[in-house]
Amino acid sequence: MELTEIIFAQRQRLAFIDFCLMFRGHLTRHDLLKRFQVGLSAGSRDFNLYKSLAPDNLIYDLALKRYLQTQTFRPLFEHDARKTLMKLANDISDGFDAIGDIRFPVEAPSQLNVPDIFVVARLVQAILNSKPVSIIYTSLSSGSGAREIVPHSIVDNGLRWHVRAYDRKSDAFRDFVLTRIAKATLLAGEGQPGEDKQDDHQWVRMMPLHLIPHPHNVKYPTAIEMDYGMENGRLKITVRAAMAGYLLRRWNVDCTASAGLRGPEYQLYLENRQTLYGAENLAIAPGYLADC
Protein backbone atom coordinates (compact mmCIF):
# COMPACT_ATOMS: atom_id res chain seq x y z
CA MET A 1 0.00 0.00 0.00
CA GLU A 2 1.24 3.51 -0.87
CA LEU A 3 0.98 6.37 1.66
CA THR A 4 -1.14 8.34 -0.78
CA GLU A 5 -3.76 5.57 -0.69
CA ILE A 6 -4.20 5.88 3.08
CA ILE A 7 -6.93 8.17 4.43
CA PHE A 8 -5.76 11.48 5.87
CA ALA A 9 -6.57 10.73 9.53
CA GLN A 10 -4.63 7.46 9.54
CA ARG A 11 -1.77 9.06 7.64
CA GLN A 12 -1.53 11.62 10.45
CA ARG A 13 -1.22 8.85 13.01
CA LEU A 14 1.43 7.06 10.98
CA ALA A 15 3.38 10.32 10.68
CA PHE A 16 3.15 10.73 14.46
CA ILE A 17 4.66 7.26 14.96
CA ASP A 18 7.39 8.07 12.46
CA PHE A 19 8.15 11.43 14.08
CA CYS A 20 8.36 9.98 17.60
CA LEU A 21 10.67 7.20 16.50
CA MET A 22 12.94 9.58 14.62
CA PHE A 23 13.21 12.40 17.17
CA ARG A 24 12.50 10.71 20.48
CA GLY A 25 13.68 7.19 19.65
CA HIS A 26 10.66 5.46 21.19
CA LEU A 27 6.93 5.63 21.80
CA THR A 28 4.16 3.60 23.42
CA ARG A 29 0.73 2.65 22.20
CA HIS A 30 -0.66 4.93 24.88
CA ASP A 31 1.19 7.89 23.30
CA LEU A 32 -0.75 7.34 20.08
CA LEU A 33 -4.10 6.76 21.78
CA LYS A 34 -3.70 9.86 23.95
CA ARG A 35 -2.62 12.08 21.04
CA PHE A 36 -5.47 11.15 18.71
CA GLN A 37 -8.16 9.91 21.10
CA VAL A 38 -8.61 6.65 19.21
CA GLY A 39 -9.51 3.24 20.57
CA LEU A 40 -7.12 0.40 21.31
CA SER A 41 -8.10 -1.57 18.21
CA ALA A 42 -7.55 1.45 15.94
CA GLY A 43 -4.16 2.08 17.54
CA SER A 44 -3.17 -1.55 17.01
CA ARG A 45 -4.14 -1.30 13.35
CA ASP A 46 -1.99 1.83 12.98
CA PHE A 47 1.08 0.14 14.43
CA ASN A 48 0.51 -2.95 12.32
CA LEU A 49 0.15 -0.83 9.18
CA TYR A 50 3.29 1.15 10.04
CA LYS A 51 5.21 -2.11 10.54
CA SER A 52 3.97 -3.41 7.21
CA LEU A 53 5.13 -0.21 5.47
CA ALA A 54 8.44 0.06 7.32
CA PRO A 55 9.18 -3.29 8.99
CA ASP A 56 12.79 -2.41 9.82
CA ASN A 57 12.00 0.87 11.60
CA LEU A 58 10.82 -0.29 15.01
CA ILE A 59 10.98 -3.14 17.48
CA TYR A 60 8.85 -3.77 20.55
CA ASP A 61 10.67 -4.04 23.89
CA LEU A 62 8.67 -6.28 26.23
CA ALA A 63 10.55 -5.14 29.32
CA LEU A 64 10.05 -1.42 28.63
CA LYS A 65 6.62 -1.93 27.01
CA ARG A 66 7.43 0.51 24.24
CA TYR A 67 8.40 0.57 20.60
CA LEU A 68 12.05 1.47 19.96
CA GLN A 69 13.78 2.88 16.93
CA THR A 70 16.03 0.35 15.23
CA GLN A 71 19.57 0.88 13.98
CA THR A 72 18.24 0.54 10.42
CA PHE A 73 15.54 3.21 10.84
CA ARG A 74 14.70 5.20 7.73
CA PRO A 75 11.86 7.72 8.03
CA LEU A 76 8.67 6.80 6.27
CA PHE A 77 7.72 10.47 5.93
CA GLU A 78 9.85 13.42 4.88
CA HIS A 79 10.68 15.72 7.82
CA ASP A 80 11.98 18.98 6.40
CA ALA A 81 14.81 20.34 8.57
CA ARG A 82 13.89 24.02 8.33
CA LYS A 83 10.18 23.52 8.99
CA THR A 84 10.78 20.95 11.73
CA LEU A 85 13.14 23.23 13.67
CA MET A 86 10.71 26.12 13.42
CA LYS A 87 7.83 23.95 14.63
CA LEU A 88 9.90 22.51 17.47
CA ALA A 89 11.02 25.94 18.62
CA ASN A 90 7.53 27.46 18.52
CA ASP A 91 5.66 24.40 19.80
CA ILE A 92 3.54 24.36 16.61
CA SER A 93 2.01 21.17 15.30
CA ASP A 94 0.55 20.56 11.85
CA GLY A 95 -1.01 17.29 12.98
CA PHE A 96 1.71 15.17 11.44
CA ASP A 97 4.11 15.21 14.36
CA ALA A 98 4.43 14.94 18.14
CA ILE A 99 4.94 18.64 18.81
CA GLY A 100 2.78 19.77 21.70
CA ASP A 101 2.95 16.35 23.35
CA ILE A 102 6.68 16.48 24.03
CA ARG A 103 8.77 19.40 25.24
CA PHE A 104 11.61 19.53 22.74
CA PRO A 105 14.87 21.34 23.66
CA VAL A 106 14.79 23.88 20.84
CA GLU A 107 14.54 27.66 21.15
CA ALA A 108 13.87 30.82 19.13
CA PRO A 109 14.15 30.34 15.37
CA SER A 110 14.59 33.06 12.75
CA GLN A 111 16.58 32.96 9.52
CA LEU A 112 18.02 29.46 9.49
CA ASN A 113 20.68 27.52 7.77
CA VAL A 114 19.59 23.95 7.02
CA PRO A 115 21.40 21.28 9.05
CA ASP A 116 21.17 17.57 8.33
CA ILE A 117 17.79 16.40 9.63
CA PHE A 118 19.28 13.06 10.75
CA VAL A 119 21.92 14.86 12.82
CA VAL A 120 19.18 16.97 14.39
CA ALA A 121 17.14 13.84 15.14
CA ARG A 122 20.07 12.10 16.84
CA LEU A 123 20.83 15.14 18.97
CA VAL A 124 17.21 15.59 20.02
CA GLN A 125 17.06 11.90 20.94
CA ALA A 126 20.23 12.30 23.00
CA ILE A 127 18.83 15.29 24.87
CA LEU A 128 15.45 13.72 25.60
CA ASN A 129 17.05 10.46 26.76
CA SER A 130 20.12 11.96 28.52
CA LYS A 131 22.58 10.18 26.21
CA PRO A 132 26.10 11.11 25.12
CA VAL A 133 26.78 11.38 21.40
CA SER A 134 29.80 10.66 19.26
CA ILE A 135 30.14 13.25 16.49
CA ILE A 136 32.49 14.06 13.64
CA TYR A 137 32.96 17.81 13.90
CA THR A 138 34.86 20.33 11.82
CA SER A 139 36.02 23.38 13.76
CA LEU A 140 37.77 26.52 12.56
CA SER A 141 40.72 25.93 14.87
CA SER A 142 41.41 22.20 14.62
CA GLY A 143 39.65 20.90 11.50
CA SER A 144 37.73 17.62 11.45
CA GLY A 145 37.84 15.09 14.26
CA ALA A 146 35.81 12.84 16.52
CA ARG A 147 34.35 14.16 19.78
CA GLU A 148 32.08 12.89 22.51
CA ILE A 149 29.52 15.41 23.66
CA VAL A 150 26.58 15.43 26.07
CA PRO A 151 24.03 17.84 24.51
CA HIS A 152 21.31 19.62 26.45
CA SER A 153 19.78 22.25 24.12
CA ILE A 154 19.50 23.19 20.46
CA VAL A 155 19.52 26.93 19.85
CA ASP A 156 19.28 29.49 17.07
CA ASN A 157 21.91 32.15 17.74
CA GLY A 158 20.45 34.50 15.16
CA LEU A 159 22.71 33.40 12.32
CA ARG A 160 22.77 29.62 12.52
CA TRP A 161 21.68 26.67 14.63
CA HIS A 162 24.00 25.17 17.19
CA VAL A 163 23.81 22.59 19.94
CA ARG A 164 24.89 23.47 23.46
CA ALA A 165 26.72 20.50 24.96
CA TYR A 166 29.37 19.33 27.36
CA ASP A 167 32.49 18.52 25.36
CA ARG A 168 34.47 15.64 26.88
CA LYS A 169 37.53 16.57 24.83
CA SER A 170 37.90 20.08 26.27
CA ASP A 171 36.16 19.26 29.58
CA ALA A 172 33.87 22.26 29.16
CA PHE A 173 30.49 23.31 27.83
CA ARG A 174 30.68 24.50 24.23
CA ASP A 175 28.55 25.49 21.24
CA PHE A 176 28.70 23.22 18.20
CA VAL A 177 27.35 24.50 14.88
CA LEU A 178 24.91 21.91 13.51
CA THR A 179 26.01 22.22 9.89
CA ARG A 180 29.59 21.37 10.91
CA ILE A 181 28.53 18.01 12.36
CA ALA A 182 29.04 15.36 9.69
CA LYS A 183 27.86 12.38 11.74
CA ALA A 184 26.14 11.80 15.08
CA THR A 185 25.90 8.43 16.85
CA LEU A 186 24.13 7.77 20.13
CA LEU A 187 26.36 6.15 22.75
CA ALA A 188 25.42 3.73 25.52
CA GLY A 189 25.10 4.97 29.05
CA GLU A 190 24.13 8.40 30.31
CA GLY A 191 25.83 11.68 31.05
CA GLN A 192 28.21 11.78 34.02
CA PRO A 193 28.14 14.15 37.02
CA GLY A 194 29.16 17.62 35.90
CA GLU A 195 27.81 17.14 32.36
CA ASP A 196 24.18 18.11 33.01
CA LYS A 197 22.47 21.30 31.85
CA GLN A 198 22.35 22.55 35.43
CA ASP A 199 26.16 22.32 35.56
CA ASP A 200 26.44 24.67 32.58
CA HIS A 201 26.79 27.89 34.56
CA GLN A 202 26.88 30.10 31.46
CA TRP A 203 23.57 28.58 30.39
CA VAL A 204 21.87 28.78 33.78
CA ARG A 205 23.02 32.34 34.51
CA MET A 206 20.50 34.93 33.34
CA MET A 207 21.76 38.41 32.43
CA PRO A 208 19.63 41.58 32.44
CA LEU A 209 20.40 43.81 29.46
CA HIS A 210 19.27 47.46 29.35
CA LEU A 211 19.29 48.75 25.79
CA ILE A 212 18.74 52.39 24.78
CA PRO A 213 18.88 54.26 21.46
CA HIS A 214 22.51 55.03 20.64
CA PRO A 215 23.25 58.51 22.09
CA HIS A 216 25.46 59.58 19.14
CA ASN A 217 24.32 57.63 16.06
CA VAL A 218 20.54 58.07 16.27
CA LYS A 219 19.05 61.45 15.45
CA TYR A 220 15.46 60.55 16.28
CA PRO A 221 15.53 58.05 19.17
CA THR A 222 11.73 57.74 19.20
CA ALA A 223 11.94 55.67 16.01
CA ILE A 224 14.23 53.14 17.72
CA GLU A 225 12.01 53.12 20.80
CA MET A 226 9.08 52.18 18.57
CA ASP A 227 11.09 49.52 16.70
CA TYR A 228 11.97 47.68 19.90
CA GLY A 229 8.89 48.46 21.97
CA MET A 230 10.90 50.42 24.54
CA GLU A 231 9.30 51.85 27.65
CA ASN A 232 10.56 55.15 28.99
CA GLY A 233 13.31 55.08 26.37
CA ARG A 234 14.71 51.72 27.45
CA LEU A 235 14.34 48.05 26.55
CA LYS A 236 14.95 45.64 29.42
CA ILE A 237 15.48 42.02 28.44
CA THR A 238 16.98 38.99 30.13
CA VAL A 239 19.16 36.48 28.26
CA ARG A 240 21.35 33.53 29.11
CA ALA A 241 25.00 34.42 29.59
CA ALA A 242 25.86 31.82 26.96
CA MET A 243 23.64 33.67 24.46
CA ALA A 244 24.43 37.29 25.34
CA GLY A 245 27.25 37.75 22.81
CA TYR A 246 25.11 36.37 19.98
CA LEU A 247 22.24 38.74 20.69
CA LEU A 248 24.50 41.79 21.06
CA ARG A 249 26.18 41.00 17.75
CA ARG A 250 22.93 40.28 15.97
CA TRP A 251 21.43 43.60 17.05
CA ASN A 252 24.73 45.52 16.61
CA VAL A 253 24.60 46.82 20.17
CA ASP A 254 27.46 49.18 21.06
CA CYS A 255 29.06 47.63 24.16
CA THR A 256 31.85 50.16 24.65
CA ALA A 257 32.09 52.07 27.93
CA SER A 258 31.42 55.45 26.31
CA ALA A 259 29.19 54.62 23.32
CA GLY A 260 32.22 55.05 21.08
CA LEU A 261 31.24 53.00 18.03
CA ARG A 262 30.22 55.08 15.04
CA GLY A 263 28.13 54.08 12.06
CA PRO A 264 24.46 53.75 11.12
CA GLU A 265 24.48 50.04 11.98
CA TYR A 266 24.94 50.85 15.68
CA GLN A 267 21.47 52.03 16.68
CA LEU A 268 21.49 50.54 20.18
CA TYR A 269 23.73 51.07 23.20
CA LEU A 270 24.14 48.77 26.21
CA GLU A 271 23.47 51.00 29.18
CA ASN A 272 24.38 48.51 31.94
CA ARG A 273 27.68 47.27 30.52
CA GLN A 274 28.78 45.88 33.89
CA THR A 275 26.17 43.11 33.60
CA LEU A 276 28.40 41.33 31.08
CA TYR A 277 31.13 40.59 33.61
CA GLY A 278 31.87 36.88 33.60
CA ALA A 279 30.18 36.02 30.31
CA GLU A 280 32.40 33.90 28.08
CA ASN A 281 31.42 34.64 24.49
CA LEU A 282 31.92 38.39 24.43
CA ALA A 283 34.57 38.44 21.71
CA ILE A 284 31.69 38.94 19.29
CA ALA A 285 29.94 41.67 21.34
CA PRO A 286 30.61 44.91 19.40
CA GLY A 287 33.32 46.94 21.09
CA TYR A 288 33.29 45.14 24.42
CA LEU A 289 36.76 43.54 24.47
CA ALA A 290 38.36 46.42 22.59
CA ASP A 291 37.25 48.77 25.34
CA CYS A 292 38.20 46.58 28.33
PDB file of N, CA and C in Angstrom, residues 238-278:
ATOM      1  N   THR A 238      16.133  39.912  29.385  1.00  0.00           N
ATOM      2  CA  THR A 238      16.985  38.987  30.130  1.00  0.00           C
ATOM      3  C   THR A 238      17.370  37.841  29.208  1.00  0.00           C
ATOM      4  N   VAL A 239      18.669  37.548  29.127  1.00  0.00           N
ATOM      5  CA  VAL A 239      19.160  36.483  28.256  1.00  0.00           C
ATOM      6  C   VAL A 239      20.123  35.595  29.036  1.00  0.00           C
ATOM      7  N   ARG A 240      20.350  34.413  28.522  1.00  0.00           N
ATOM      8  CA  ARG A 240      21.346  33.533  29.110  1.00  0.00           C
ATOM      9  C   ARG A 240      22.736  34.085  28.834  1.00  0.00           C
ATOM     10  N   ALA A 241      23.636  33.946  29.796  1.00  0.00           N
ATOM     11  CA  ALA A 241      25.000  34.424  29.594  1.00  0.00           C
ATOM     12  C   ALA A 241      25.624  33.788  28.364  1.00  0.00           C
ATOM     13  N   ALA A 242      25.307  32.519  28.119  1.00  0.00           N
ATOM     14  CA  ALA A 242      25.859  31.821  26.956  1.00  0.00           C
ATOM     15  C   ALA A 242      25.361  32.398  25.641  1.00  0.00           C
ATOM     16  N   MET A 243      24.234  33.126  25.671  1.00  0.00           N
ATOM     17  CA  MET A 243      23.636  33.666  24.459  1.00  0.00           C
ATOM     18  C   MET A 243      23.824  35.170  24.312  1.00  0.00           C
ATOM     19  N   ALA A 244      24.367  35.830  25.338  1.00  0.00           N
ATOM     20  CA  ALA A 244      24.435  37.294  25.335  1.00  0.00           C
ATOM     21  C   ALA A 244      25.234  37.830  24.153  1.00  0.00           C
ATOM     22  N   GLY A 245      26.411  37.266  23.901  1.00  0.00           N
ATOM     23  CA  GLY A 245      27.248  37.748  22.810  1.00  0.00           C
ATOM     24  C   GLY A 245      26.562  37.650  21.470  1.00  0.00           C
ATOM     25  N   TYR A 246      25.819  36.550  21.247  1.00  0.00           N
ATOM     26  CA  TYR A 246      25.115  36.369  19.980  1.00  0.00           C
ATOM     27  C   TYR A 246      24.064  37.459  19.771  1.00  0.00           C
ATOM     28  N   LEU A 247      23.283  37.734  20.824  1.00  0.00           N
ATOM     29  CA  LEU A 247      22.241  38.739  20.693  1.00  0.00           C
ATOM     30  C   LEU A 247      22.835  40.118  20.460  1.00  0.00           C
ATOM     31  N   LEU A 248      23.891  40.461  21.195  1.00  0.00           N
ATOM     32  CA  LEU A 248      24.499  41.786  21.056  1.00  0.00           C
ATOM     33  C   LEU A 248      25.092  41.977  19.664  1.00  0.00           C
ATOM     34  N   ARG A 249      25.651  40.908  19.105  1.00  0.00           N
ATOM     35  CA  ARG A 249      26.183  41.002  17.751  1.00  0.00           C
ATOM     36  C   ARG A 249      25.055  41.104  16.730  1.00  0.00           C
ATOM     37  N   ARG A 250      24.032  40.297  16.923  1.00  0.00           N
ATOM     38  CA  ARG A 250      22.931  40.281  15.966  1.00  0.00           C
ATOM     39  C   ARG A 250      22.250  41.639  15.883  1.00  0.00           C
ATOM     40  N   TRP A 251      22.098  42.307  17.015  1.00  0.00           N
ATOM     41  CA  TRP A 251      21.433  43.603  17.049  1.00  0.00           C
ATOM     42  C   TRP A 251      22.411  44.771  16.919  1.00  0.00           C
ATOM     43  N   ASN A 252      23.705  44.477  16.731  1.00  0.00           N
ATOM     44  CA  ASN A 252      24.726  45.522  16.614  1.00  0.00           C
ATOM     45  C   ASN A 252      24.656  46.520  17.768  1.00  0.00           C
ATOM     46  N   VAL A 253      24.680  45.981  18.979  1.00  0.00           N
ATOM     47  CA  VAL A 253      24.605  46.816  20.174  1.00  0.00           C
ATOM     48  C   VAL A 253      26.010  47.297  20.543  1.00  0.00           C
ATOM     49  N   ASP A 254      26.180  48.590  20.659  1.00  0.00           N
ATOM     50  CA  ASP A 254      27.457  49.177  21.061  1.00  0.00           C
ATOM     51  C   ASP A 254      27.700  48.840  22.532  1.00  0.00           C
ATOM     52  N   CYS A 255      28.765  48.062  22.791  1.00  0.00           N
ATOM     53  CA  CYS A 255      29.063  47.625  24.158  1.00  0.00           C
ATOM     54  C   CYS A 255      30.280  48.340  24.737  1.00  0.00           C
ATOM     55  N   THR A 256      30.719  49.407  24.113  1.00  0.00           N
ATOM     56  CA  THR A 256      31.853  50.157  24.655  1.00  0.00           C
ATOM     57  C   THR A 256      31.420  50.921  25.906  1.00  0.00           C
ATOM     58  N   ALA A 257      32.398  51.378  26.676  1.00  0.00           N
ATOM     59  CA  ALA A 257      32.090  52.073  27.925  1.00  0.00           C
ATOM     60  C   ALA A 257      31.482  53.451  27.671  1.00  0.00           C
ATOM     61  N   SER A 258      31.843  54.068  26.537  1.00  0.00           N
ATOM     62  CA  SER A 258      31.420  55.449  26.306  1.00  0.00           C
ATOM     63  C   SER A 258      30.629  55.621  25.010  1.00  0.00           C
ATOM     64  N   ALA A 259      29.969  54.566  24.562  1.00  0.00           N
ATOM     65  CA  ALA A 259      29.189  54.620  23.316  1.00  0.00           C
ATOM     66  C   ALA A 259      30.057  55.132  22.175  1.00  0.00           C
ATOM     67  N   GLY A 260      31.234  54.526  22.019  1.00  0.00           N
ATOM     68  CA  GLY A 260      32.222  55.049  21.084  1.00  0.00           C
ATOM     69  C   GLY A 260      32.160  54.517  19.677  1.00  0.00           C
ATOM     70  N   LEU A 261      31.311  53.531  19.388  1.00  0.00           N
ATOM     71  CA  LEU A 261      31.243  52.999  18.026  1.00  0.00           C
ATOM     72  C   LEU A 261      30.400  53.923  17.152  1.00  0.00           C
ATOM     73  N   ARG A 262      30.915  54.187  15.957  1.00  0.00           N
ATOM     74  CA  ARG A 262      30.217  55.078  15.036  1.00  0.00           C
ATOM     75  C   ARG A 262      29.776  54.310  13.799  1.00  0.00           C
ATOM     76  N   GLY A 263      28.654  54.711  13.257  1.00  0.00           N
ATOM     77  CA  GLY A 263      28.132  54.078  12.061  1.00  0.00           C
ATOM     78  C   GLY A 263      26.638  53.863  12.193  1.00  0.00           C
ATOM     79  N   PRO A 264      25.920  53.888  11.077  1.00  0.00           N
ATOM     80  CA  PRO A 264      24.460  53.747  11.120  1.00  0.00           C
ATOM     81  C   PRO A 264      23.991  52.380  11.585  1.00  0.00           C
ATOM     82  N   GLU A 265      24.890  51.380  11.533  1.00  0.00           N
ATOM     83  CA  GLU A 265      24.480  50.044  11.980  1.00  0.00           C
ATOM     84  C   GLU A 265      24.348  49.957  13.497  1.00  0.00           C
ATOM     85  N   TYR A 266      24.987  50.869  14.222  1.00  0.00           N
ATOM     86  CA  TYR A 266      24.941  50.852  15.684  1.00  0.00           C
ATOM     87  C   TYR A 266      23.830  51.784  16.159  1.00  0.00           C
ATOM     88  N   GLN A 267      22.634  51.243  16.272  1.00  0.00           N
ATOM     89  CA  GLN A 267      21.469  52.033  16.684  1.00  0.00           C
ATOM     90  C   GLN A 267      21.120  51.833  18.156  1.00  0.00           C
ATOM     91  N   LEU A 268      21.773  50.848  18.784  1.00  0.00           N
ATOM     92  CA  LEU A 268      21.495  50.540  20.184  1.00  0.00           C
ATOM     93  C   LEU A 268      22.777  50.637  21.011  1.00  0.00           C
ATOM     94  N   TYR A 269      22.605  50.983  22.261  1.00  0.00           N
ATOM     95  CA  TYR A 269      23.734  51.066  23.199  1.00  0.00           C
ATOM     96  C   TYR A 269      23.384  50.295  24.464  1.00  0.00           C
ATOM     97  N   LEU A 270      24.347  49.527  24.967  1.00  0.00           N
ATOM     98  CA  LEU A 270      24.145  48.766  26.208  1.00  0.00           C
ATOM     99  C   LEU A 270      24.421  49.681  27.391  1.00  0.00           C
ATOM    100  N   GLU A 271      23.362  50.031  28.093  1.00  0.00           N
ATOM    101  CA  GLU A 271      23.466  51.001  29.180  1.00  0.00           C
ATOM    102  C   GLU A 271      24.129  50.404  30.418  1.00  0.00           C
ATOM    103  N   ASN A 272      23.842  49.146  30.726  1.00  0.00           N
ATOM    104  CA  ASN A 272      24.384  48.514  31.936  1.00  0.00           C
ATOM    105  C   ASN A 272      25.511  47.549  31.565  1.00  0.00           C
ATOM    106  N   ARG A 273      26.573  48.066  31.030  1.00  0.00           N
ATOM    107  CA  ARG A 273      27.677  47.272  30.515  1.00  0.00           C
ATOM    108  C   ARG A 273      28.255  46.316  31.557  1.00  0.00           C
ATOM    109  N   GLN A 274      28.192  46.690  32.818  1.00  0.00           N
ATOM    110  CA  GLN A 274      28.777  45.876  33.890  1.00  0.00           C
ATOM    111  C   GLN A 274      28.095  44.527  34.029  1.00  0.00           C
ATOM    112  N   THR A 275      26.886  44.384  33.485  1.00  0.00           N
ATOM    113  CA  THR A 275      26.171  43.111  33.600  1.00  0.00           C
ATOM    114  C   THR A 275      26.877  41.990  32.862  1.00  0.00           C
ATOM    115  N   LEU A 276      27.738  42.343  31.898  1.00  0.00           N
ATOM    116  CA  LEU A 276      28.400  41.335  31.079  1.00  0.00           C
ATOM    117  C   LEU A 276      29.577  40.666  31.773  1.00  0.00           C
ATOM    118  N   TYR A 277      29.952  41.147  32.928  1.00  0.00           N
ATOM    119  CA  TYR A 277      31.126  40.589  33.614  1.00  0.00           C
ATOM    120  C   TYR A 277      30.937  39.083  33.844  1.00  0.00           C
ATOM    121  N   GLY A 278      31.911  38.323  33.384  1.00  0.00           N
ATOM    122  CA  GLY A 278      31.874  36.877  33.595  1.00  0.00           C
ATOM    123  C   GLY A 278      31.304  36.080  32.447  1.00  0.00           C
TER     124      GLY A 278
END
